[in-house]
Coordinates of C-alpha atoms in Angstrom, one line a residue:
M184 CA -0.1 0.1 0.2
V185 CA 1.1 3.5 -0.4
H186 CA 1.0 6.1 2.0
T187 CA 0.8 10.2 1.6
V188 CA 2.7 11.1 4.8
V189 CA 2.7 14.7 6.1
I190 CA 5.8 15.5 7.8
A191 CA 5.5 18.5 10.4
P192 CA 7.9 18.7 13.1
D193 CA 8.6 21.3 15.3
S194 CA 12.5 22.2 15.5
F195 CA 14.2 20.2 17.9
K196 CA 15.6 23.3 20.2
G197 CA 19.5 24.2 20.5
T198 CA 20.3 21.1 17.9
I199 CA 18.4 21.2 14.5
G200 CA 15.9 23.4 12.9
A201 CA 12.4 22.2 12.0
A202 CA 13.1 22.3 7.9
A203 CA 16.3 20.2 8.3
A204 CA 14.6 18.1 11.0
A205 CA 11.7 17.2 8.2
Q206 CA 14.5 16.8 5.7
A207 CA 15.8 14.0 7.8
L208 CA 12.8 12.4 8.8
A209 CA 11.9 12.3 5.2
D210 CA 15.3 10.7 4.4
G211 CA 14.9 7.9 6.5
W212 CA 11.3 6.9 5.4
R213 CA 12.0 7.1 2.0
R214 CA 14.7 4.7 2.5
V215 CA 12.1 2.1 3.8
R216 CA 9.3 3.1 1.7
P217 CA 10.4 4.8 -1.5
D218 CA 7.2 4.5 -3.5
D219 CA 5.3 7.0 -0.4
V220 CA 4.1 10.2 -1.1
L221 CA 5.9 12.5 1.1
R222 CA 5.0 16.7 2.2
L223 CA 7.1 18.4 4.0
L224 CA 5.4 20.8 6.2
P225 CA 7.9 22.0 8.8
M226 CA 6.3 24.0 11.9
A227 CA 6.9 26.4 14.9
D228 CA 5.6 28.0 17.6
G229 CA 7.5 31.5 17.4
G230 CA 10.9 30.3 18.5
E231 CA 14.0 29.8 16.4
G232 CA 13.0 28.3 13.5
T233 CA 9.9 30.0 12.5
V234 CA 11.2 32.2 9.2
E235 CA 12.6 28.6 8.5
A236 CA 9.5 27.1 8.7
F237 CA 7.7 29.4 6.7
A238 CA 10.1 29.9 3.7
T239 CA 10.1 25.8 3.5
A240 CA 6.3 24.9 4.2
V241 CA 4.4 28.1 2.1
P242 CA 4.7 27.8 -1.7
G243 CA 6.0 30.9 -2.9
A244 CA 7.8 32.3 0.3
R245 CA 10.2 34.9 -0.1
R246 CA 13.4 35.2 1.7
I247 CA 14.4 38.9 2.3
A248 CA 18.0 39.8 3.6
V249 CA 18.4 42.5 6.4
S250 CA 21.7 43.7 8.2
V251 CA 20.5 44.4 12.0
T252 CA 21.6 45.4 15.3
G253 CA 22.4 41.9 17.2
P254 CA 21.8 41.6 21.1
E255 CA 25.3 42.5 21.7
G256 CA 25.0 45.7 19.8
T257 CA 27.3 44.0 17.1
P258 CA 26.0 43.9 13.3
V259 CA 23.6 40.4 12.2
D260 CA 22.9 39.4 9.1
A261 CA 19.3 38.1 9.3
S262 CA 16.1 37.8 7.4
W263 CA 12.4 37.8 7.2
V264 CA 9.9 36.1 5.2
L265 CA 7.7 37.8 2.4
L266 CA 4.6 35.3 2.1
P267 CA 2.5 35.5 -1.5
P268 CA -0.5 38.0 -1.1
T269 CA -3.9 36.6 0.0
A270 CA -7.5 38.3 -0.1
A271 CA -6.3 39.4 3.9
A272 CA -3.3 40.6 2.6
P273 CA -2.9 42.1 -1.1
A274 CA 0.6 43.1 -0.6
G275 CA 1.8 40.0 1.5
T276 CA 2.5 39.2 4.7
G277 CA 5.9 39.7 6.4
V278 CA 7.4 37.1 8.9
V279 CA 9.8 38.4 11.3
E280 CA 11.4 35.9 14.4
L281 CA 13.3 37.8 17.0
A282 CA 15.4 34.6 17.5
G283 CA 17.1 35.3 14.4
T284 CA 17.9 39.1 15.2
S285 CA 17.5 39.5 18.9
G286 CA 18.0 35.8 20.1
I287 CA 20.0 34.1 22.9
E288 CA 21.6 32.0 20.2
L289 CA 23.4 35.0 18.7
L290 CA 25.7 35.2 22.0
G291 CA 27.5 32.8 20.7
E292 CA 28.5 29.3 22.2
P293 CA 28.7 28.8 25.1
P294 CA 26.7 31.9 25.2
R295 CA 28.3 34.9 26.2
L296 CA 25.0 36.0 28.5
R297 CA 24.0 39.6 29.2
A298 CA 21.1 39.7 31.5
H299 CA 21.3 43.6 31.5
D300 CA 22.4 44.9 28.2
A301 CA 21.3 42.5 25.6
H302 CA 18.1 44.2 23.9
T303 CA 15.5 43.8 21.1
R304 CA 16.7 46.8 19.1
G305 CA 17.5 44.4 15.8
F306 CA 14.2 42.8 16.1
G307 CA 12.6 46.2 15.7
E308 CA 14.7 46.6 12.5
A309 CA 13.9 43.9 11.0
I310 CA 9.8 44.5 11.3
A311 CA 10.4 48.2 10.6
A312 CA 12.5 46.8 7.0
A313 CA 9.3 44.6 6.7
L314 CA 7.0 47.6 7.0
A315 CA 9.1 49.7 4.9
H316 CA 8.7 46.9 2.0
G317 CA 4.9 47.7 2.2
V318 CA 3.5 44.6 3.7
S319 CA 0.1 44.4 4.5
R320 CA 0.2 42.0 7.6
L321 CA 2.9 40.9 10.3
V322 CA 3.6 37.5 11.8
L323 CA 6.2 37.8 14.8
G324 CA 7.9 35.0 16.4
I325 CA 8.9 35.9 19.7
G326 CA 10.8 33.0 21.4
S327 CA 14.2 32.6 22.4
S328 CA 14.8 36.1 23.5
A329 CA 18.2 37.1 24.9
S330 CA 17.1 40.0 26.5
T331 CA 14.4 41.1 29.5
D332 CA 14.4 44.7 28.3
G333 CA 10.0 45.0 27.8
G334 CA 10.8 45.7 24.3
T335 CA 11.8 48.7 24.7
G336 CA 14.9 48.3 22.3
M337 CA 12.4 47.2 19.3
L338 CA 10.2 49.8 20.0
T339 CA 12.9 52.4 19.8
A340 CA 14.1 51.2 16.3
L341 CA 10.2 51.6 15.4
G342 CA 9.7 55.5 16.5
A343 CA 9.4 55.2 20.3
R344 CA 11.2 57.0 22.7
F345 CA 12.1 56.4 26.1
T346 CA 14.1 58.7 28.8
D347 CA 15.2 59.1 32.2
A348 CA 14.7 61.9 34.3
A349 CA 17.1 64.6 32.5
G350 CA 15.5 63.4 29.1
H351 CA 18.3 61.5 27.9
P352 CA 17.3 58.4 25.8
I353 CA 17.8 55.4 28.2
P354 CA 20.6 52.8 28.0
D355 CA 19.8 49.7 26.1
G356 CA 18.4 46.4 27.7
G357 CA 17.1 45.9 31.0
R358 CA 19.8 48.1 32.5
G359 CA 18.4 51.0 30.9
L360 CA 14.7 50.2 32.6
G361 CA 15.8 51.4 35.8
S362 CA 16.6 54.9 35.4
I363 CA 13.1 55.2 32.9
A364 CA 11.0 58.2 33.7
G365 CA 9.4 59.1 30.1
V366 CA 7.8 57.3 27.2
D367 CA 6.9 58.7 23.9
L368 CA 4.9 56.7 21.9
S369 CA 3.8 59.1 19.7
G370 CA 6.3 58.7 16.9
L371 CA 5.6 54.9 16.7
A372 CA 5.2 53.4 13.1
P373 CA 1.6 52.8 12.3
L374 CA 0.3 49.0 12.3
P375 CA 0.0 47.6 8.7
P376 CA -3.3 47.5 7.2
G377 CA -4.0 43.7 8.0
G378 CA -3.0 44.1 11.9
V379 CA 0.2 42.4 13.8
T380 CA -0.1 39.0 14.8
V381 CA 2.3 37.6 17.6
L382 CA 3.1 33.9 17.7
S383 CA 4.3 32.8 21.4
D384 CA 4.2 29.7 23.4
V385 CA 4.0 31.4 27.1
T386 CA 1.5 32.5 28.9
N387 CA 3.7 34.7 31.6
P388 CA 2.5 38.2 32.6
L389 CA 5.0 40.9 32.8
L390 CA 5.7 41.2 36.5
G391 CA 5.9 39.2 39.4
P392 CA 7.1 35.7 40.2
S393 CA 5.7 34.4 37.2
G394 CA 7.2 37.1 35.0
A395 CA 9.5 37.8 32.6
A396 CA 12.2 38.3 35.2
A397 CA 11.6 35.9 37.6
V398 CA 11.1 32.8 35.1
F399 CA 12.9 33.5 32.3
G400 CA 16.0 35.8 33.5
P401 CA 17.9 33.0 35.0
Q402 CA 18.2 31.4 31.4
K403 CA 19.6 34.9 30.2
G404 CA 22.3 34.9 33.1
A405 CA 20.4 36.9 36.0
T406 CA 21.4 36.4 39.2
L407 CA 18.6 36.6 42.4
S408 CA 19.6 40.1 42.8
E409 CA 19.5 40.8 39.1
I410 CA 16.2 39.4 38.7
A411 CA 14.4 41.7 41.4
E412 CA 16.4 44.5 39.6
L413 CA 14.7 43.6 36.1
D414 CA 11.5 43.1 37.8
A415 CA 11.2 46.9 39.3
G416 CA 12.8 48.0 35.9
L417 CA 9.6 46.2 34.1
A418 CA 7.2 47.4 36.5
R419 CA 8.6 51.3 36.0
L420 CA 8.0 50.6 32.5
A421 CA 4.4 49.3 32.8
A422 CA 3.6 52.2 35.4
L423 CA 4.2 54.9 32.3
V424 CA 3.0 52.5 29.4
D425 CA -0.9 51.9 28.4
A426 CA -0.7 47.9 27.9
D427 CA -1.8 45.4 30.2
R428 CA 1.1 43.8 32.2
E429 CA -1.4 40.8 33.2
A430 CA -2.4 39.8 29.9
P431 CA -1.0 36.1 28.8
G432 CA 2.2 36.1 27.0
A433 CA 2.9 40.0 28.1
G434 CA 6.0 38.5 30.1
A435 CA 7.3 36.2 26.7
A436 CA 10.5 37.6 25.2
G437 CA 11.9 39.2 28.3
G438 CA 8.9 41.5 28.3
T439 CA 8.6 42.2 24.2
G440 CA 5.0 40.5 24.4
F441 CA 4.0 43.5 26.5
G442 CA 5.8 45.9 24.3
L443 CA 4.0 44.1 21.5
L444 CA 0.9 44.9 23.1
A445 CA 1.7 48.8 23.6
W446 CA 2.3 49.2 20.0
G447 CA -1.3 47.3 19.0
A448 CA -0.6 43.7 18.3
E449 CA -2.4 40.7 19.1
L450 CA -0.7 37.6 20.8
V451 CA -2.1 34.5 20.1
P452 CA -0.8 30.7 20.6
G453 CA 2.1 30.2 18.1
S454 CA 1.6 26.2 17.1
G455 CA -1.9 27.0 16.2
A456 CA -1.3 30.0 14.4
V457 CA 1.7 28.6 12.6
A458 CA -0.5 25.5 11.4
E459 CA -3.3 27.9 10.0
L460 CA -0.7 30.1 7.9
V461 CA 1.2 27.0 6.6
G462 CA -1.8 25.2 5.6
L463 CA -1.7 22.2 7.7
R464 CA -5.1 21.2 8.1
E465 CA -5.7 21.6 4.6
A466 CA -2.9 19.7 3.7
I467 CA -4.1 16.7 6.0
A468 CA -7.6 16.9 4.8
E469 CA -6.0 16.6 1.0
V470 CA -3.9 13.3 1.8
S471 CA -7.0 11.8 3.8
A472 CA -9.3 12.6 1.1
I473 CA -7.2 10.7 -1.7
P474 CA -9.8 8.0 -2.9
A475 CA -8.1 4.3 -2.5
G476 CA -6.6 3.1 -5.8
D477 CA -5.6 6.6 -7.1
I478 CA -2.2 5.8 -7.6
D479 CA -0.9 2.1 -7.9
G480 CA -3.4 0.3 -5.7
P481 CA -4.4 1.6 -2.5
R482 CA -3.1 4.3 -0.4
S483 CA -3.4 5.6 3.2
A484 CA -2.6 8.4 4.9
V485 CA -0.5 9.3 7.9
V486 CA 1.0 12.2 9.7
L487 CA 4.7 12.6 11.4
T488 CA 5.5 15.3 13.6
G489 CA 8.0 15.8 16.5
E490 CA 10.1 18.5 18.8
G491 CA 13.5 17.8 21.1
S492 CA 11.5 16.7 24.4
Y493 CA 7.9 15.5 25.0
D494 CA 6.8 15.3 28.4
G495 CA 3.8 16.0 30.6
Q496 CA 3.5 19.5 29.3
S497 CA 3.6 18.8 25.9
A498 CA -0.2 18.8 25.2
A499 CA -0.7 22.2 26.4
G500 CA -0.3 24.1 23.0
K501 CA 3.0 22.7 21.8
V502 CA 3.7 21.5 18.1
P503 CA 2.9 17.6 18.0
A504 CA 0.0 18.0 20.2
H505 CA -1.6 20.3 18.1
V506 CA -0.4 18.2 15.1
A507 CA -2.0 14.8 16.6
A508 CA -5.4 16.9 17.3
V509 CA -5.8 17.9 13.4
A510 CA -4.9 14.8 12.4
A511 CA -7.2 13.0 14.3
G512 CA -10.0 15.5 13.1
A513 CA -9.3 14.1 9.9
G514 CA -9.4 10.6 10.9
V515 CA -5.5 10.5 9.9
P516 CA -3.2 8.5 12.3
A517 CA -0.6 10.6 13.8
M518 CA 3.4 9.2 14.5
L519 CA 6.1 11.3 17.3
V520 CA 9.6 11.6 17.2
A521 CA 11.0 13.1 20.0
G522 CA 14.6 13.8 21.1
R523 CA 13.5 12.3 24.6
I524 CA 10.1 11.2 25.6
A525 CA 9.9 11.8 29.3
P526 CA 8.1 9.3 31.7
D527 CA 5.4 11.7 32.4
A528 CA 4.1 12.3 29.1
D529 CA 1.2 11.2 27.4
T530 CA 1.6 9.4 24.3
S531 CA -1.7 8.0 23.6
A532 CA -2.7 10.3 20.5
F533 CA 0.0 8.8 18.4
A534 CA -0.2 5.4 16.6
A535 CA 3.8 4.9 17.2
T536 CA 6.8 7.0 18.1
A537 CA 10.4 7.2 18.2
S538 CA 12.9 8.4 20.8
L539 CA 16.3 9.8 19.4
T540 CA 17.7 9.1 22.5
D541 CA 16.8 5.6 22.9
L542 CA 17.9 5.2 19.0
A543 CA 21.2 6.9 20.0
G544 CA 21.9 5.2 23.4
S545 CA 22.4 8.6 25.1
P546 CA 21.1 11.8 25.4
Q547 CA 24.5 13.2 24.4
A548 CA 25.1 10.5 21.6
S549 CA 21.5 11.8 20.1
M550 CA 21.8 15.8 20.2
A551 CA 25.9 15.6 18.5
A552 CA 24.2 14.2 15.3
P553 CA 20.3 15.1 15.2
A554 CA 20.1 14.6 11.5
R555 CA 21.7 11.5 11.6
W556 CA 19.0 10.1 14.5
L557 CA 16.2 11.7 13.1
T558 CA 16.9 9.7 9.7
E559 CA 17.0 6.7 11.7
A560 CA 13.6 7.2 13.6
G561 CA 12.4 7.9 10.1
A562 CA 13.1 4.8 8.9
A563 CA 11.8 3.2 11.9
L564 CA 8.5 4.7 12.0
A565 CA 8.0 3.6 8.1
R566 CA 8.6 0.3 9.0
T567 CA 5.6 0.0 11.4
L568 CA 3.5 0.5 8.4
T569 CA 2.6 -2.9 6.3

């Protein structure tokens, strides 16, 4: 029996992007089942790999290069993606990700963490470039941030002014929030006609024990005392800006979610929005509707998805859970590949699973050669079919 296979993984964070992961899975699958028809539809939730996922999954998408100020203040070569025109966005949609412009991955390996001084200016510069191109709508991914600046760097690049008590511009990064005394948003670039949709996989508020500084500050190198300073700085910003500090996702990306709310953007769960924009539901419906016998005998469909770590929290809005739900709605079985599958993970939504850690023998081995073990995982899952 010939199968049509939609391969729709997220990135395996820190090791391999979604597009490369999809290709490796496809290579392994073809090794076992060369006659199957594969469609690669890499996914994202707003973090690293969002631009690459759209560039790969959407026919006619065009990558546009841009040079921006990176999170350390040095130039970074980045890109944003222009999606083809639609009725809702006649001049096209611009997709910009924070990870590729102001992300923690840009701080080197091992990262040169800059808890107080990293900033989001480059993200704003890339957004400004997409606006200057004339896009009708923006889709922004805000995962993998290096900073805790409340989005002030981004907003500054878009025309806002943040000043201290003497009227001077505040320093970049979270450090500047401690001296902020004035905010002028009157010079902000207007939203595009179709608005701005922000993809985020977190629901944290801006402030407090569940806020940007407390939860994500340690990942960016902040000590306990620095976390308190950053939270106080974000509180100073919130007192001067008319935006909802308690909104789910306001604390995303070091408070960049809050800054985007102040601009007028809408925050949405990343995986569902990406799935809609790349046409996941339509792709699965299409392969599930192909009549038996249409291509050299009976034909069936399957969906293959995955992410770096699948655990007890993965069912709450992560890419594999969303892909599995869409597949179930179309009556198509889903399979899961993960770098590791935790003991508390509920995998009942999947017809078959594969763990790279199990295949490679250890987490270290699987992370050292992710493409190799994703290829092996694709082959292993292909063998489960008759």
